Amino acid sequence: MFALINRVSHFEKYIDSSIEKFIFHHKFLGFLMIFIGMPLITLAAVCVCATIVMVSVAYLFGWL
């Protein structure tokens, strides 16, 4: 279990540093990614999860 946690921590640090390098090299694209892209991805993830839950509820109640 410790090895898995260590790998995930290392991967997280790698992703953070690569995103930081990207934002420092491309300031405008980084701005768009942070303030437009991330909220849209979050909104899409919420929409997909809500759709999956509601389709399964509709299937259980026989509405499909």
Short mmCIF file of C-alpha atoms in Angstrom, two decimals:
data_model
loop_
_atom_site.label_atom_id
_atom_site.label_comp_id
_atom_site.label_asym_id
_atom_site.label_seq_id
_atom_site.Cartn_x
_atom_site.Cartn_y
_atom_site.Cartn_z
CA MET A 1 0.00 0.00 0.00
CA PHE A 2 2.86 2.36 0.81
CA ALA A 3 4.37 1.80 -2.65
CA LEU A 4 1.07 2.72 -4.32
CA ILE A 5 0.75 5.90 -2.25
CA ASN A 6 4.34 6.78 -3.07
CA ARG A 7 3.77 6.31 -6.82
CA VAL A 8 0.60 8.41 -6.77
CA SER A 9 2.43 11.14 -4.86
CA HIS A 10 5.30 11.09 -7.36
CA PHE A 11 2.86 11.23 -10.29
CA GLU A 12 1.04 14.17 -8.68
CA LYS A 13 4.30 16.10 -8.24
CA TYR A 14 5.26 15.36 -11.87
CA ILE A 15 1.91 16.61 -13.20
CA ASP A 16 2.05 19.74 -11.02
CA SER A 17 5.53 20.63 -12.22
CA SER A 18 4.68 20.04 -15.89
CA ILE A 19 1.55 22.18 -15.66
CA GLU A 20 3.55 24.88 -13.90
CA LYS A 21 6.17 24.83 -16.69
CA PHE A 22 3.43 25.04 -19.31
CA ILE A 23 1.81 28.04 -17.62
CA PHE A 24 5.15 29.86 -17.29
CA HIS A 25 5.97 29.31 -20.97
CA HIS A 26 2.48 30.00 -22.36
CA LYS A 27 0.87 32.63 -20.17
CA PHE A 28 -2.23 33.29 -22.26
CA LEU A 29 -2.98 29.60 -22.91
CA GLY A 30 -2.38 28.88 -19.23
CA PHE A 31 -4.84 31.61 -18.30
CA LEU A 32 -7.44 30.14 -20.64
CA MET A 33 -6.76 26.64 -19.34
CA ILE A 34 -7.18 27.66 -15.70
CA PHE A 35 -10.13 30.03 -15.92
CA ILE A 36 -12.08 28.57 -18.86
CA GLY A 37 -10.94 24.99 -19.42
CA MET A 38 -10.99 23.72 -15.84
CA PRO A 39 -14.52 24.99 -15.06
CA LEU A 40 -15.81 23.52 -18.33
CA ILE A 41 -14.20 20.15 -17.57
CA THR A 42 -15.70 20.21 -14.07
CA LEU A 43 -19.12 21.08 -15.46
CA ALA A 44 -18.88 18.30 -18.04
CA ALA A 45 -17.86 15.77 -15.38
CA VAL A 46 -20.84 16.76 -13.20
CA CYS A 47 -23.17 16.50 -16.21
CA VAL A 48 -21.88 13.05 -17.16
CA CYS A 49 -22.12 11.73 -13.58
CA ALA A 50 -25.64 13.11 -13.14
CA THR A 51 -26.69 11.59 -16.45
CA ILE A 52 -25.32 8.18 -15.46
CA VAL A 53 -27.14 8.30 -12.12
CA MET A 54 -30.44 9.44 -13.62
CA VAL A 55 -30.36 6.90 -16.46
CA SER A 56 -29.82 4.12 -13.94
CA VAL A 57 -32.69 5.43 -11.78
CA ALA A 58 -34.94 5.66 -14.84
CA TYR A 59 -34.01 2.10 -15.77
CA LEU A 60 -34.80 0.86 -12.26
CA PHE A 61 -38.23 2.51 -12.27
CA GLY A 62 -39.04 1.24 -15.76
CA TRP A 63 -39.12 4.61 -17.46
CA LEU A 64 -36.78 3.47 -20.22
#
